[in-house]
Short mmCIF file of C-alpha atoms in Angstrom, two decimals:
data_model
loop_
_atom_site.label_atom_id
_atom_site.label_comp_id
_atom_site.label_asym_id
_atom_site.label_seq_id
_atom_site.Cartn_x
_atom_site.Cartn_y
_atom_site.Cartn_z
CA UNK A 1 -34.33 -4.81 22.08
CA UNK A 2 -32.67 -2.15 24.18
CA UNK A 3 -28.45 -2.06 24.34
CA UNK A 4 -25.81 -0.01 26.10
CA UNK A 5 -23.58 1.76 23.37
CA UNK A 6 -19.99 1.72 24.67
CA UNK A 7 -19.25 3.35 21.13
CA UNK A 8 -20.15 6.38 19.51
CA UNK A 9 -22.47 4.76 15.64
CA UNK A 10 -23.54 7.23 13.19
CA UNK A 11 -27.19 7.13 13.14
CA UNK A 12 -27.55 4.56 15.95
CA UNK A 13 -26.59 6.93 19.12
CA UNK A 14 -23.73 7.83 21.34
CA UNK A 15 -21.59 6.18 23.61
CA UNK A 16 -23.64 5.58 27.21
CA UNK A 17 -27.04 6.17 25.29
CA UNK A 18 -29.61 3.24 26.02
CA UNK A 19 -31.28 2.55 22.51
CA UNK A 20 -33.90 0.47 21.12
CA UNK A 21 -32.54 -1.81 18.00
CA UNK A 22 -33.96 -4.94 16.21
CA UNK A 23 -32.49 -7.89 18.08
CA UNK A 24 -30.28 -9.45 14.95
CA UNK A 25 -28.29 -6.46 14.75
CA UNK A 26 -27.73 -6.10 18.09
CA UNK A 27 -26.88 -10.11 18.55
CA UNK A 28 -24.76 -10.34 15.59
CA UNK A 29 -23.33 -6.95 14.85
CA UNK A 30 -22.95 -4.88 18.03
CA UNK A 31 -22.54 -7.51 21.03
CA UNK A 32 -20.12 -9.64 19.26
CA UNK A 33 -18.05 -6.50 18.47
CA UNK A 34 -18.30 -5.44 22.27
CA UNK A 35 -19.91 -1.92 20.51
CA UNK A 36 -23.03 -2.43 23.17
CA UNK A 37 -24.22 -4.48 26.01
CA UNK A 38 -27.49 -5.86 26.70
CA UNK A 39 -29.88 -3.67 28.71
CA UNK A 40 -30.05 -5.67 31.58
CA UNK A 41 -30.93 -4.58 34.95
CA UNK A 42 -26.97 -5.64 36.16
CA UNK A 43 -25.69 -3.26 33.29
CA UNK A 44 -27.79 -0.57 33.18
CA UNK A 45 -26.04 -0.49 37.06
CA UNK A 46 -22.99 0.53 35.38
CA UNK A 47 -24.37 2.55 33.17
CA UNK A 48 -23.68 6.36 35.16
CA UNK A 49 -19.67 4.83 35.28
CA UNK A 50 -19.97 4.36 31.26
CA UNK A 51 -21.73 7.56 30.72
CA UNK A 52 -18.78 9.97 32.59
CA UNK A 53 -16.18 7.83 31.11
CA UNK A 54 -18.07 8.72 27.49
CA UNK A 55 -18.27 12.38 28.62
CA UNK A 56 -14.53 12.44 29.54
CA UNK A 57 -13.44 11.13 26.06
CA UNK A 58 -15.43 13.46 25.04
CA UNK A 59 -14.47 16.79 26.34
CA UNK A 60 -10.57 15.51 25.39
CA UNK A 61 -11.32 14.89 21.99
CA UNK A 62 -13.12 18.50 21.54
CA UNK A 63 -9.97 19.87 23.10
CA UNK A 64 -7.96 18.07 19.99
CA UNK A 65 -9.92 18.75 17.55
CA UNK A 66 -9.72 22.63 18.65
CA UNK A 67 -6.64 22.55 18.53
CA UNK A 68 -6.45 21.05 15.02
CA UNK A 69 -8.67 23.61 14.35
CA UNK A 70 -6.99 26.25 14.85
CA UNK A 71 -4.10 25.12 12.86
CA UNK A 72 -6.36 24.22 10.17
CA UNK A 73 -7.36 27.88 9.70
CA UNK A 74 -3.72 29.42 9.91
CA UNK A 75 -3.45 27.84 6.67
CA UNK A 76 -3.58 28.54 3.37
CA UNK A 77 -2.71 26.26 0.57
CA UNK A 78 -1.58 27.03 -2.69
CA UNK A 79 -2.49 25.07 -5.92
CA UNK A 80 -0.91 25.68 -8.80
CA UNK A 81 -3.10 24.86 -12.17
CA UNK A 82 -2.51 25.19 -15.58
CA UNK A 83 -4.37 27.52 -17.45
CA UNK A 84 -5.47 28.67 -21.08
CA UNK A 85 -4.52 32.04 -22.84
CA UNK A 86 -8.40 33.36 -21.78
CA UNK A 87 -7.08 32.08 -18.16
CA UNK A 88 -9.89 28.68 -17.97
CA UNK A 89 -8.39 26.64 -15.81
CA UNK A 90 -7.38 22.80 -17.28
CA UNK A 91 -9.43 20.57 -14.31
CA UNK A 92 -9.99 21.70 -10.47
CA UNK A 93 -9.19 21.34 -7.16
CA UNK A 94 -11.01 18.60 -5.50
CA UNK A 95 -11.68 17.18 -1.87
CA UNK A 96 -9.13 14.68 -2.41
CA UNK A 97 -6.37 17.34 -3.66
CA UNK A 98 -6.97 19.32 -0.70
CA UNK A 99 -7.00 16.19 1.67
CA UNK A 100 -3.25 15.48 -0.11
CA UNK A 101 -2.13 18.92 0.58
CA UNK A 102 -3.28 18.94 4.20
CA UNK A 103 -1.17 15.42 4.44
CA UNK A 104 1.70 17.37 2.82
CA UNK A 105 1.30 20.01 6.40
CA UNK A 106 1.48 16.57 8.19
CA UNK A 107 -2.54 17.08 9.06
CA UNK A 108 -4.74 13.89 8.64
CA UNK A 109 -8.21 15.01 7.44
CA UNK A 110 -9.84 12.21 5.16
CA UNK A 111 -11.26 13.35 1.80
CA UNK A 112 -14.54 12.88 2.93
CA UNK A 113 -14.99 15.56 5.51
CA UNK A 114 -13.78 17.97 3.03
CA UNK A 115 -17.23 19.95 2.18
CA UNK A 116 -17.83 21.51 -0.94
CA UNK A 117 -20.46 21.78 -2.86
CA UNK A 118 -18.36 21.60 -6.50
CA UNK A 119 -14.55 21.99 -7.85
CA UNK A 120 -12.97 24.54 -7.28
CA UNK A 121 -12.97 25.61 -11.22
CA UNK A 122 -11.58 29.06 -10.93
CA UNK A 123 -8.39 31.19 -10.06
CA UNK A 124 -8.18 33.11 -7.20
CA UNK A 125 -9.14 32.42 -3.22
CA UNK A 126 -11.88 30.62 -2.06
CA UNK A 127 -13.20 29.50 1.65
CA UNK A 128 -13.30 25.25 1.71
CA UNK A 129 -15.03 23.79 5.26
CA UNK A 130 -13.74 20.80 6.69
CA UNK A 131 -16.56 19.13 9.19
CA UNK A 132 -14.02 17.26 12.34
CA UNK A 133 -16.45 17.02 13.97
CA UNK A 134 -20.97 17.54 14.58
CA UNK A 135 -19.94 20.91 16.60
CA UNK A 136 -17.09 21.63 14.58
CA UNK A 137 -16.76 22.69 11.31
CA UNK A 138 -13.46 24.77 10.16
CA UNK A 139 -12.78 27.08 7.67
CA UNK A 140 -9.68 26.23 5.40
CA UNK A 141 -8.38 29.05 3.01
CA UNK A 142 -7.16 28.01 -0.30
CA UNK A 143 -5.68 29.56 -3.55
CA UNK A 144 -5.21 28.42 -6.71
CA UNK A 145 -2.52 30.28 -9.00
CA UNK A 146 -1.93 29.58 -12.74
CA UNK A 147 1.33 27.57 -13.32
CA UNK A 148 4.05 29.72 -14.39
CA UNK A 149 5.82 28.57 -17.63
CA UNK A 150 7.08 31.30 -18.84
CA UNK A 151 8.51 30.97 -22.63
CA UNK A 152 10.74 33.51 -24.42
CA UNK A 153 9.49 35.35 -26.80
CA UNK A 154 8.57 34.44 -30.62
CA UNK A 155 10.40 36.98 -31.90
CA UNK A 156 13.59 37.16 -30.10
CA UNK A 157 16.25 34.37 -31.02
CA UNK A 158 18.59 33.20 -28.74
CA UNK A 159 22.01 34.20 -29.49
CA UNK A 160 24.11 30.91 -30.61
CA UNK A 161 26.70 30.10 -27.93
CA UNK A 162 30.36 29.50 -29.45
CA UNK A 163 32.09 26.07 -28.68
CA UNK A 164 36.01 26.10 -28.10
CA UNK A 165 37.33 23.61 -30.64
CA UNK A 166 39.53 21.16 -28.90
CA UNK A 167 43.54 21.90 -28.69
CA UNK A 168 45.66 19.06 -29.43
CA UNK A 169 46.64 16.71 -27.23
CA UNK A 170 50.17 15.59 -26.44
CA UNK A 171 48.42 11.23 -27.82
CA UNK A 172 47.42 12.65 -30.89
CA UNK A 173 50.30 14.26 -31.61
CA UNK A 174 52.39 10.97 -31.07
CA UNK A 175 49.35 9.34 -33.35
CA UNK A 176 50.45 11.88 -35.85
CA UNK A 177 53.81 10.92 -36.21
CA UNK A 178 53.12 7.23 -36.10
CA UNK A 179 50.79 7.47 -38.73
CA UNK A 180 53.41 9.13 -41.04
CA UNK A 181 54.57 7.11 -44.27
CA UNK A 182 57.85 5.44 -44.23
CA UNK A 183 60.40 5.86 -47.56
CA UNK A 184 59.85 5.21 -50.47
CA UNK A 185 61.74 2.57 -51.44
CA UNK A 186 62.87 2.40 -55.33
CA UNK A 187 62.89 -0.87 -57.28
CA UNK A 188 66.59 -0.33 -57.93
CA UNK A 189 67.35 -0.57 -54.42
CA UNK A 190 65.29 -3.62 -54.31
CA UNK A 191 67.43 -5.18 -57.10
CA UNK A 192 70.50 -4.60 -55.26
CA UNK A 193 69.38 -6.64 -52.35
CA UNK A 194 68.25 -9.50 -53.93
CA UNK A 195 71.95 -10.18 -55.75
#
């Protein structure tokens, strides 16, 4: 059955294209979702209106994704990765840390058109594409740096830091003197009270 894409489908065609497809996908997947119309001799009338329309949208979403481009490869983003004394780095940088970090420049590039072929496993700079779109594939320039923890020395002690000891204040010294034992009294002068 032939159909009128009004969308661009991954490996069906492009938007304005007239292409054959079995008739249950196009009844129950592409019609109903207004993603094509039926070939029929009253739309394939409109069809040179849907094809400039499709080349319009085109040429302005090339002129975005230029754009984004261009940004895309002023960059260069830092990781920061700990490492072992022989300087092996503990895990890697993958599509989905990269995709994070472009979200951090407030860029939106899904993990999945991040294109590499493994990890990035090592220190230093490395060249990562990012596909936006079949023409356009950009180059993003990353670098990943060993995390700097730097510890003093095992043989140098740190020098112990002197604490004030408090001075007395004016309620303890009242305390004090509260606190301090009345006469003694003697059992003599007891015995003289009681008579």
């Amino acid at each position: 059955m032939k159909v009128i894409l009004l969308n661009n489908l991954e490996k069906v065609g492009k938007k304005g294209e007239v292409v054959s497809v079995k008739r249950g996908f196009a009844r129950n997947y592409l019609i109903p979702r207004n993603l094509a119309l039926y070939a029929t001799p009253q739309n394939m009338k409109q069809l040179s209106s849907i094809q400039s329309k499709a080349a319009e949208e085109e040429e302005k979403v090339l002129a975005e994704l230029k754009k984004l481009d261009a940004q895309i490869r002023s960059l260069n983003l830092v990781f920061l990765r700990k490492v072992d004394e022989n300087e092996n780095m503990f895990g890697s940088v993958s599509e989905a840390d990269i995709s994070q970090k472009l979200a951090e420049q407030g860029l939106d590039i899904h993990k999945s058109l991040v294109l590499m072929e493994k990890h990035v496993k090592a220190l230093g700079e490395s060249l990562v594409q990012i596909r936006l779109h079949k023409d356009i594939v950009s180059e993003l320039k990353i670098t990943v740096e060993k995390e700097n923890k730097e510890l003093p020395p095992l043989d140098e002690t740190p020098e112990p830091v002197e604490t004030p000891e408090p001075e007395e204040t004016p309620k303890e010294v009242e305390a004090e003197e509260a606190a301090e034992p009345e006469a003694e009294v003697s059992p003599e002068d007891l015995a003289d009270d009681e008579i």
